[in-house]
Coordinates of C-alpha atoms and ligand atoms in Angstrom, one line a residue:
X1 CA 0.0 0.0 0.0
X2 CA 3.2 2.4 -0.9
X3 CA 0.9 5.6 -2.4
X4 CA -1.5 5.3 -0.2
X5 CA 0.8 4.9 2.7
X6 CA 2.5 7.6 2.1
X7 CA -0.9 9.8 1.6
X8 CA -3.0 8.5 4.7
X9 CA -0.1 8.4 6.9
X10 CA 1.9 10.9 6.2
X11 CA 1.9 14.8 7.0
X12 CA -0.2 17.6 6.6
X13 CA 1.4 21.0 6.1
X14 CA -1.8 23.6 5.0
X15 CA -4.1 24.5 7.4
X16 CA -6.7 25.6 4.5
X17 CA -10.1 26.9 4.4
X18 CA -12.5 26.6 1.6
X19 CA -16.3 28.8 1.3
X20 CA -17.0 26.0 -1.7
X21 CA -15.9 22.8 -3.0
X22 CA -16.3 21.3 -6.0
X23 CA -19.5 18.5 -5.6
X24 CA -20.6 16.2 -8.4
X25 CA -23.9 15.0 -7.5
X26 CA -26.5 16.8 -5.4
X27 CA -26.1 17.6 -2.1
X28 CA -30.0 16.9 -0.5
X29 CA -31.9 20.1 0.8
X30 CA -32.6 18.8 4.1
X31 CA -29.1 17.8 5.1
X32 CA -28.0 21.4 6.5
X33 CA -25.0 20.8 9.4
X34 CA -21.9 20.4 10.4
X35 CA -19.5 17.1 10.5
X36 CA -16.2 17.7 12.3
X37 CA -13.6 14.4 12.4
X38 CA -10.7 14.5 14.6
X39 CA -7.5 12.2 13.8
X40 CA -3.5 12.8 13.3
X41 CA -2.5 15.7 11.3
X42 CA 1.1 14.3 11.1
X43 CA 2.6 11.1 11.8
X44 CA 6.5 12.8 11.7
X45 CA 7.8 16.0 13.9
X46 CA 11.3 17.1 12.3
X47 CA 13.0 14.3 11.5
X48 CA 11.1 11.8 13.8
X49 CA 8.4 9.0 13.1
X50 CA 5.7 8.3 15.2
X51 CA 5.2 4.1 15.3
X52 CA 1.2 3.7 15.3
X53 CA -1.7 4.8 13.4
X54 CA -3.1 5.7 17.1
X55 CA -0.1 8.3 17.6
X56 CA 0.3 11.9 16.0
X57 CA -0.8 15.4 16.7
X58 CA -4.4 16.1 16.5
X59 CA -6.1 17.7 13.9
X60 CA -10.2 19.0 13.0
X61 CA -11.7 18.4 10.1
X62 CA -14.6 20.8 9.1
X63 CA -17.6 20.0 7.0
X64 CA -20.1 22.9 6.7
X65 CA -23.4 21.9 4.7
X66 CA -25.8 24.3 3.2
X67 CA -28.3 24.5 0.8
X68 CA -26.4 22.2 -1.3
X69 CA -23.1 23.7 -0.5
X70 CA -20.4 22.5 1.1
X71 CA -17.3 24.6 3.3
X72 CA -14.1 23.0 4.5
X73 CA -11.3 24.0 7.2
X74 CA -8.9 21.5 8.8
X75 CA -7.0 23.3 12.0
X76 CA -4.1 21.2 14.3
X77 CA -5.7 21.2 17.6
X78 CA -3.2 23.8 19.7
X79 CA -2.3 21.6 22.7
X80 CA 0.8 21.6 24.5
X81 CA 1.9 18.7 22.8
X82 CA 1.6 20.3 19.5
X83 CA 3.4 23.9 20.3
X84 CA 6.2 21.9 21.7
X85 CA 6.5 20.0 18.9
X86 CA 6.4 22.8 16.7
X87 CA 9.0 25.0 19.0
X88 CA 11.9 22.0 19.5
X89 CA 10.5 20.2 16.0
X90 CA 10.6 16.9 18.3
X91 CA 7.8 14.7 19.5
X92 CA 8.0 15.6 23.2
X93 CA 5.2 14.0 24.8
X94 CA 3.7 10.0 25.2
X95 CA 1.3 9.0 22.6
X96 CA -0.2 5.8 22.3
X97 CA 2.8 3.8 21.2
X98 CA 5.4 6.2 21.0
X99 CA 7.5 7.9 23.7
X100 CA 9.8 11.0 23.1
X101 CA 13.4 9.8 22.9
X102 CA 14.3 8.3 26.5
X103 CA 16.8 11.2 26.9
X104 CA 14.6 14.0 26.5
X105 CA 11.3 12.2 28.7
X106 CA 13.6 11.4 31.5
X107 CA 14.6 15.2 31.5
X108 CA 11.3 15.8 32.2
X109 CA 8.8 13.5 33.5
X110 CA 8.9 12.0 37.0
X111 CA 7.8 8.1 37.2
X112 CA 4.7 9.3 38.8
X113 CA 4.0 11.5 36.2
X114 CA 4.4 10.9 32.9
X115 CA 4.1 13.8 30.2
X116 CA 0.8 12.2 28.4
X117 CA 0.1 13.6 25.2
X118 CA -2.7 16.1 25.6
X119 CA -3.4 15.9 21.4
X120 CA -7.1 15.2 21.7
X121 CA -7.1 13.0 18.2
X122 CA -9.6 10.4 18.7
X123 CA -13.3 11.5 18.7
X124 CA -15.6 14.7 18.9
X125 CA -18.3 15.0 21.6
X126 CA -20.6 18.0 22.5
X127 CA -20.6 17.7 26.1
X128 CA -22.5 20.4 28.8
X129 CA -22.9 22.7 25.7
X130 CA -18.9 22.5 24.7
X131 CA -17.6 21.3 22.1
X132 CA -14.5 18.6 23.0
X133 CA -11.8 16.9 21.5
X134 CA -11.5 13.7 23.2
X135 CA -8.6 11.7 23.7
X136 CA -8.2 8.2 26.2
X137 CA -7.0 10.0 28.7
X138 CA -8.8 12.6 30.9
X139 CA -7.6 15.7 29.7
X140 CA -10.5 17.1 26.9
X141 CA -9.5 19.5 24.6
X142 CA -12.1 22.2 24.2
X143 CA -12.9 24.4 20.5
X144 CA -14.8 26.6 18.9
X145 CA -17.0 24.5 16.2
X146 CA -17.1 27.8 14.0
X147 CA -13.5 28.8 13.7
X148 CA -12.2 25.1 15.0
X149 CA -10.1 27.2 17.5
X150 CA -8.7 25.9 20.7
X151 CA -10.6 26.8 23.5
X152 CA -8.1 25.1 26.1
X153 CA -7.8 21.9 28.0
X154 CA -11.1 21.2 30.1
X155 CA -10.2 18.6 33.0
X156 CA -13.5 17.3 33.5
X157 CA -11.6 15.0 35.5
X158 CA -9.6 16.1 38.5
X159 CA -6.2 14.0 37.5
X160 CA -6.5 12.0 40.7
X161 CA -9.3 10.3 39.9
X162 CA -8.3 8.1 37.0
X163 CA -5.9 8.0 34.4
X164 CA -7.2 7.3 31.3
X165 CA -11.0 7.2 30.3
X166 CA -12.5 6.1 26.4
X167 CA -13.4 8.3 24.2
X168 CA -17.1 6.9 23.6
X169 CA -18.8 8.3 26.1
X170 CA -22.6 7.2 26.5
X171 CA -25.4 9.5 26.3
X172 CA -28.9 9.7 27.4
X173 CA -30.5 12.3 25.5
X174 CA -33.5 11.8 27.7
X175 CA -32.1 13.2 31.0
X176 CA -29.1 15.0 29.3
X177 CA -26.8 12.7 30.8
X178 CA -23.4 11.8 29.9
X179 CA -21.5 8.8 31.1
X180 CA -18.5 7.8 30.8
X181 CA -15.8 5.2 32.1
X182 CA -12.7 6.3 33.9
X183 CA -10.1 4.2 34.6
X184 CA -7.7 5.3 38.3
X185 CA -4.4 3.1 38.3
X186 CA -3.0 2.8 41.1
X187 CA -2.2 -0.1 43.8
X188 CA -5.9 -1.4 44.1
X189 CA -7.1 0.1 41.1
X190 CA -10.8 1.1 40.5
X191 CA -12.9 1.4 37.2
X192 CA -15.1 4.4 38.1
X193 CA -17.9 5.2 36.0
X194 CA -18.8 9.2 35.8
X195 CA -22.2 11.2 34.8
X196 CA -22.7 14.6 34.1
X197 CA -25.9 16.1 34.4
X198 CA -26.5 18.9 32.0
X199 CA -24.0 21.6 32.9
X200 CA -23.7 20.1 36.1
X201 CA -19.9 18.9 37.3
X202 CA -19.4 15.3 36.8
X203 CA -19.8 12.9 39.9
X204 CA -19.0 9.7 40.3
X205 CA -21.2 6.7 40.0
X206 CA -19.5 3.9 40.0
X207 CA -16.4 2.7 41.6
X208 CA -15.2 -1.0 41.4
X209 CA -11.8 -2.4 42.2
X210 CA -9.9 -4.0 39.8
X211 CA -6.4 -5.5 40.2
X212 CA -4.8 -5.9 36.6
X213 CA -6.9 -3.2 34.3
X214 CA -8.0 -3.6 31.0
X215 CA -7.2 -1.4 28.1
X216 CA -11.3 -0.4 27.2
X217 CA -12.0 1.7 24.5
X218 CA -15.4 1.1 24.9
X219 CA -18.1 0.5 26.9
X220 CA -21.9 -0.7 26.5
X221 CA -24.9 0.9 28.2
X222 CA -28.5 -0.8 28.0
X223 CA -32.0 0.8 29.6
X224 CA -30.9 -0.2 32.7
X225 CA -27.3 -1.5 32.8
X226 CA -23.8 -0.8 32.0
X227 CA -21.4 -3.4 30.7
X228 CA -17.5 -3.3 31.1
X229 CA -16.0 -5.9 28.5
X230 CA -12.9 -6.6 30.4
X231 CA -11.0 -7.8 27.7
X232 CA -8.3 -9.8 28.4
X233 CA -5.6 -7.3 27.4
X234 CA -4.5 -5.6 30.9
X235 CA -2.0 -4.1 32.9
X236 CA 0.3 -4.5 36.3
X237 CA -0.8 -0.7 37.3
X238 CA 3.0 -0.7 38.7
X239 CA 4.4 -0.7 34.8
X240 CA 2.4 2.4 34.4
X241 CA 3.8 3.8 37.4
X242 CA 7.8 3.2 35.9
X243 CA 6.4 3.9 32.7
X244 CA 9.4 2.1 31.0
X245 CA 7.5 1.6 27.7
X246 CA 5.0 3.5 25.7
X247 CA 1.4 3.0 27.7
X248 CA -0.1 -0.3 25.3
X249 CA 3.2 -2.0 24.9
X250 CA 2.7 -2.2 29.4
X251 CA -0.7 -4.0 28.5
X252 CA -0.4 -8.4 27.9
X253 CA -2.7 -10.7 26.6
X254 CA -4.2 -13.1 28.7
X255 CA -6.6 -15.1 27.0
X256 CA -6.5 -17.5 30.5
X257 CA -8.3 -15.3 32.1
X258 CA -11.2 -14.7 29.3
X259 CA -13.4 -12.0 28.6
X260 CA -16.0 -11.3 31.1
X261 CA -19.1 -8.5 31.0
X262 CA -19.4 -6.9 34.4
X263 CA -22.9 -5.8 34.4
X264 CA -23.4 -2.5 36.7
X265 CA -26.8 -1.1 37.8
X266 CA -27.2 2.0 36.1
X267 CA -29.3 3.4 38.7
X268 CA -27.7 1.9 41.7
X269 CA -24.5 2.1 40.5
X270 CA -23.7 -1.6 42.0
X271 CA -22.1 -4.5 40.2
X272 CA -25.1 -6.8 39.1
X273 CA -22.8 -9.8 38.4
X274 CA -19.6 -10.9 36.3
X275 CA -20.6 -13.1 33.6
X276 CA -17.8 -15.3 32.0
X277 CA -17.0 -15.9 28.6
X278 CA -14.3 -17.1 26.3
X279 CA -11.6 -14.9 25.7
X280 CA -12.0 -12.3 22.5
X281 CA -11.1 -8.3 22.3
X282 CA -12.8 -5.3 21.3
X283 CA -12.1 -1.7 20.3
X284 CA -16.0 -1.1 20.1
X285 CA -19.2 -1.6 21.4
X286 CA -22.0 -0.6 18.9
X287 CA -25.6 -1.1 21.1
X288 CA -27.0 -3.1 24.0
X289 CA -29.7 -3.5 24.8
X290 CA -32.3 -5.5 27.3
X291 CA -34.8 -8.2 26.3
X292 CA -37.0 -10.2 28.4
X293 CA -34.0 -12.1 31.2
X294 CA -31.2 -11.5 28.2
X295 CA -29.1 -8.7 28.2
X296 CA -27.6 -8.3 24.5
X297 CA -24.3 -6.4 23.5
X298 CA -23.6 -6.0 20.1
X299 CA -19.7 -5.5 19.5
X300 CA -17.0 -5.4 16.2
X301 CA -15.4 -8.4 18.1
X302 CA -11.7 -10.1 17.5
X303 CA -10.6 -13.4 18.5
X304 CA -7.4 -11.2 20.1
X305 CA -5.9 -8.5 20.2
X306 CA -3.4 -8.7 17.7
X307 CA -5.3 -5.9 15.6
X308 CA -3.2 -3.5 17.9
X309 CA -0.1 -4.9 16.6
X310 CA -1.0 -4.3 13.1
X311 CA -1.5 -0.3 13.4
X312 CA 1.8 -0.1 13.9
X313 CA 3.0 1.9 10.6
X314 CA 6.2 0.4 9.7
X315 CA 3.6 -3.3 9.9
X316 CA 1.1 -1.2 7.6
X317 CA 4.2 -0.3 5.1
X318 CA 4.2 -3.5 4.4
X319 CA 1.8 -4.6 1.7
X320 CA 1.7 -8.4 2.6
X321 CA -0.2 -7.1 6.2
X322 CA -3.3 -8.4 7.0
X323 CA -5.2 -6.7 9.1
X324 CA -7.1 -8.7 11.7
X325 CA -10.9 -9.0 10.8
X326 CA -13.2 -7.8 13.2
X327 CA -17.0 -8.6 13.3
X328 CA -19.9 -8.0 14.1
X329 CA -20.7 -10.3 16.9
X330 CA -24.3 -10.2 19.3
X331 CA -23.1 -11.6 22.7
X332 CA -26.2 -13.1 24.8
X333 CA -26.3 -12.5 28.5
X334 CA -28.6 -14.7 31.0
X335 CA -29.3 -12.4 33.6
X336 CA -30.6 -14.9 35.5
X337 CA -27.9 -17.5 34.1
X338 CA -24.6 -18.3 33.5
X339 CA -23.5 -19.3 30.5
X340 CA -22.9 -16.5 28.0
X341 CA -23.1 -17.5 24.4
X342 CA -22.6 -15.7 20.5
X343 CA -23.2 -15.4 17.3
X344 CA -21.8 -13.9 14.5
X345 CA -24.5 -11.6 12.7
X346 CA -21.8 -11.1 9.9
X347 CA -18.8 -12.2 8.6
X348 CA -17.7 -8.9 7.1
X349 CA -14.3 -7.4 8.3
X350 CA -15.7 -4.1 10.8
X351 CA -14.4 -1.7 12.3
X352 CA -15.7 1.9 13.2
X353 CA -19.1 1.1 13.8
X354 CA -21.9 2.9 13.9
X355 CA -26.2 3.1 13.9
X356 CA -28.9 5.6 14.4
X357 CA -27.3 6.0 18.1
X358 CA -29.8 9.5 18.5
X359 CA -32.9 7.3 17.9
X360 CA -31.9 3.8 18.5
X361 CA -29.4 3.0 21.6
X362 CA -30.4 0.7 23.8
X363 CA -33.3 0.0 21.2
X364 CA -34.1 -3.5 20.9
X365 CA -35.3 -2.6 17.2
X366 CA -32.3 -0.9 15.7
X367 CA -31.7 -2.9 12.5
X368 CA -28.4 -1.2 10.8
X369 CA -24.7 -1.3 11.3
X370 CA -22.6 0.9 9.2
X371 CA -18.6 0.4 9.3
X372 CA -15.5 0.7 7.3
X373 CA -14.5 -3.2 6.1
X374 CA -11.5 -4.8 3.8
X375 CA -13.1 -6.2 0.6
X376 CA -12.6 -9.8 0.9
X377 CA -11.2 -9.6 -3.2
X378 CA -9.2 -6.8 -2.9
X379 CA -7.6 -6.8 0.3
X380 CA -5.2 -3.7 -0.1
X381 CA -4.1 -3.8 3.4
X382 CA -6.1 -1.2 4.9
X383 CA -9.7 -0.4 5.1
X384 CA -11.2 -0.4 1.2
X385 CA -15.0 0.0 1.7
X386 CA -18.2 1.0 3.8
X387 CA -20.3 -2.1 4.9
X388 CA -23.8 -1.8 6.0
X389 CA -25.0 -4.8 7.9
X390 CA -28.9 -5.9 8.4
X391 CA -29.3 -7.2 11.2
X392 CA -32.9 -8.6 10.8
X393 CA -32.0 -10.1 7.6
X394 CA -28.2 -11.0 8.4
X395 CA -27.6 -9.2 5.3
X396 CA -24.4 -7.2 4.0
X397 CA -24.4 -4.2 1.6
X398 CA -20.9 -2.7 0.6
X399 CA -19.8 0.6 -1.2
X400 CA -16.8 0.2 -2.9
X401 CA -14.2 1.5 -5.5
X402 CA -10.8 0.3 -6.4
X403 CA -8.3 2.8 -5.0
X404 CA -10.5 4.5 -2.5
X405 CA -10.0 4.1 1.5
X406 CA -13.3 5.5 3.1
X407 CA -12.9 6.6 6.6
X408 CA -15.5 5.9 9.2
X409 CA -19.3 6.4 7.8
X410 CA -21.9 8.5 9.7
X411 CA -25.3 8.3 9.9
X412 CA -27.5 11.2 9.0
X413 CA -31.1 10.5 9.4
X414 CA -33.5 12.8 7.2
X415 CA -36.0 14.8 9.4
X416 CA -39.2 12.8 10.4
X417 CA -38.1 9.6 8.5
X418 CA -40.0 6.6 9.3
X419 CA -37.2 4.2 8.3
X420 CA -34.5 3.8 10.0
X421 CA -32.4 4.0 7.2
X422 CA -33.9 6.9 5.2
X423 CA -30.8 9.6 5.4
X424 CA -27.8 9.2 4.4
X425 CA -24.0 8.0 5.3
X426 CA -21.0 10.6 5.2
X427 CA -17.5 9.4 4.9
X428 CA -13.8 11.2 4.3
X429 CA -12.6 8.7 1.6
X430 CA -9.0 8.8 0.8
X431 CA -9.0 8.7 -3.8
X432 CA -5.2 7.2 -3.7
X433 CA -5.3 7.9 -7.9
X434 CA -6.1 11.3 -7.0
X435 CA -3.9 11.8 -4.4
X436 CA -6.8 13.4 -2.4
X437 CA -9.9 12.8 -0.2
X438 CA -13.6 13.6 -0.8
X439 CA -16.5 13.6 1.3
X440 CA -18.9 10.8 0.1
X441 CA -22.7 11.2 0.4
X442 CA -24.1 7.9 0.3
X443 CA -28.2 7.4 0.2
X444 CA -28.3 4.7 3.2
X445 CA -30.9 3.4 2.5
X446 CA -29.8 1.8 -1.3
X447 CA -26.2 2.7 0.0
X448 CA -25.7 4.0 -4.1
X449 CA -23.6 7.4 -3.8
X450 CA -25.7 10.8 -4.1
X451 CA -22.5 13.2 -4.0
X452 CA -19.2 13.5 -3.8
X453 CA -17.2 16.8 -2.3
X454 CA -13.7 17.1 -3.7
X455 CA -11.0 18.3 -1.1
X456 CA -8.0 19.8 -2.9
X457 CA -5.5 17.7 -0.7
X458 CA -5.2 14.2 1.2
X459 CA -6.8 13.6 4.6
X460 CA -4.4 11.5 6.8
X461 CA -6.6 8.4 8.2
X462 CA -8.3 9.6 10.9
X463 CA -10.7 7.6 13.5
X464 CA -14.3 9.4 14.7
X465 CA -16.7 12.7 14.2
X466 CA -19.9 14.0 14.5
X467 CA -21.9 15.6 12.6
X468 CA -24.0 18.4 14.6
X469 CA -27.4 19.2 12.5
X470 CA -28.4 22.7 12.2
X471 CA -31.2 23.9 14.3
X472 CA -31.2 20.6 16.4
X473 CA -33.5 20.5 19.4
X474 CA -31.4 17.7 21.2
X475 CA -27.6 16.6 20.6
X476 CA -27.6 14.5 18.0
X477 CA -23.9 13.2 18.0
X478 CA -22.2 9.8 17.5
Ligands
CO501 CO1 -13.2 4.4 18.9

């Protein structure tokens, strides 16, 4: 995958800022809003490489769409780790699987505290009325969704109370709530689960000990329940604490010791039960939800957790990689039982899921998943096409086209549909002929392509977004 390698992985050096782009097709009259995608900007500072697609410094993505028009800006998110990098031209803070050179971090980072990148890169949330840059750990990176502007680092977390949280927070539009999951390392360490109320500051829910934490991206939330998939990828806190690697390479795979779904009371805030299964790994959770004495969690499930070792770039250089296939799995869980059991809905590589979430979490009815997926023919090595899974009918629907790497589709549901699927799917595909991205307008329904909006320059291969509808009476993020 040398071109487009070098295109999705590589650098971006204009910050630019476009009133029109160039559309073929026709942009519906209904869809009027914003999508903003977070991801790396740069994968190299001066003359240094970051190692893993989950590295880099952070950069926003803005889609404006107006009667039929469309507006781009991209901005880095201004962080600390982003001005140093820019003022010493070296990566000087701890990303995902890259540390600054051992020389330079010993200089100035205590064993007890590490200098964690604060590059928000990972997903976009609207939370108490802001607009955040979220990144796995605590520290939220706040901007303005009009001029993509940093507003400054909102610690929504005092620092004490966990380390590193997930970046898929889980809301309930309902009681404008959002929860997340917050993980504190430390000699007993807890898994604390965290709401916010409105404006309100965040309290804590939730606490449960935990002796060897697991790396969660992730976690599921039903009507009444939340569920921690403690994969079986986790960490001696005390290897945090020395910090003698970057933060994943800490974490080991232990498939002895399986995968089990603590089940919490939402409204008690109480561990229901642990429910065992057989070992597998997760990056994402896509709905769960509760039906008759079954609790069911839908997930893009792996048999390990290898797929971490295949983001690594100089692994991605590599043509002959193979990424991992993930899949849409529906786990089962007796609440009145033991035995947990599985089934694959669909054989289709996924990853970056997503549904109706707005409408349809926790829904027993929701029908459609939407992900990014490896054409079984034409595995390039990365991510080559959008799948769209029926549930109800275990049935798969792909967009593809040779050369093109969509990023992750979104789910944009026309104003008082009745179908679930009746809007559309936005994605930021990477054209590797063209050396550039568009933005792909995709009816979901059909999943044939309605528009595409031509960006004069490549988008690196970024991860999540969300796309903020004008006029909205509630949040209607992803
Ligand atoms: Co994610």
């Amino acid at each position: 995958m040398s071109k487009v390698y070098e295109l999705g992985f590589g650098n971006t050096e204009n910050e630019i800022k476009i009133e029109k782009l160039e559309i073929q097709g026709i942009i519906p009259g209904w869809l009027q809003g914003t999508l903003i995608r977070n991801g790396p900007g740069t994968f190299k500072v001066g003359e240094q490489q970051y190692r893993h697609w989950f590295d880099g410094l952070a950069m926003l993505h803005k889609f404006s769409i107006q009667n039929g028009n469309v507006s781009y800006a991209n901005k880095y998110l201004n962080t600390k780790a982003y001005r140093e990098a820019k003022a010493t031209n070296q990566i000087s803070y701890s990303e995902f699987a890259t540390d600054p050179c051992r020389s330079l971090f010993s200089r100035i980072m205590t064993v007890f505290s590490p200098k964690i990148t604060d590059s928000a890169k990972v997903s976009i949330a609207k939370i108490a009325q802001r607009y955040m840059a979220l990144a796995e750990t605590p520290i939220q990176v706040e901007f303005d969704p009009d001029t993509l502007e940093s507003v400054g680092v909102f610690n929504y977390e005092d620092r004490l109370v966990g380390q590193m949280t997930t970046v898929h927070p889980q809301f309930d539009f309902e009681y404008d709530t959002v929860y997340n999951l917050v993980t504190r390392y430390h000699r007993v360490s807890h898994y604390n689960i965290h709401q916010i109320v409105g404006n309100t500051p965040p309290t804590k829910l939730s606490s449960l000990p935990v002796n060897s934490p697991s790396y969660l991206h992730s976690f599921g939330m039903s009507k009444n329940y939340f569920i921690l998939t403690e994969f079986p990828l986790v960490v001696n806190p005390l290897a945090l604490l020395l910090w003698l690697k970057p933060y994943i390479e800490n974490f080991k795979w232990k498939p002895e010791r399986g995968t089990p779904f603590w089940v919490i009371n939402r409204h008690t805030g109480e561990l229901v039960s642990r429910f065992e299964s057989d070992p597998f790994f997760a990056f994402h959770h896509i709905n769960a939800f509760e039906q008759g004495d079954e609790l069911i969690v839908d997930l893009a499930a792996y048999s390990d957790a290898s797929i971490i070792q295949s983001y690594y770039l100089q692994r991605m250089q590599s043509n002959l990689n193979q990424l991992p296939s993930g899949n849409l799995r529906r786990y089962r869980i007796p609440l009145k039982g033991k035995t947990v059991s599985y089934e694959t809905i669909s054989d289709s590589c996924m990853e970056l899921p997503n549904f109706d979430y707005a409408r349809l979490n926790t829904n027993p009815d929701y029908r459609y998943v939407y992900s990014v997926s490896v054409n079984k023919e034409k595995n390039l090595g990365f991510y080559n096409q959008i799948l769209k899974v029926d549930i109800k009918h275990k049935k798969d629907l792909f967009w593809f086209e040779f050369g093109c790497y969509p990023g992750e589709p979104i789910f944009v549901g026309r104003p008082g549909r009745a179908n679930e699927d009746d809007g559309v799917i936005l994605s930021v595909v990477l054209d590797e002929r063209a050396g550039s991205s568009f933005l792909l307008v995709l009816d979901a329904s059909s999943f044939n392509e309605i528009a595409r909006v031509s960006i004069p320059q490549p988008i690196l291969f970024g991860y999540h977004g969300a796309y903020f509808p004008e006029n909205h009476e509630k949040s209607e993020l992803l």
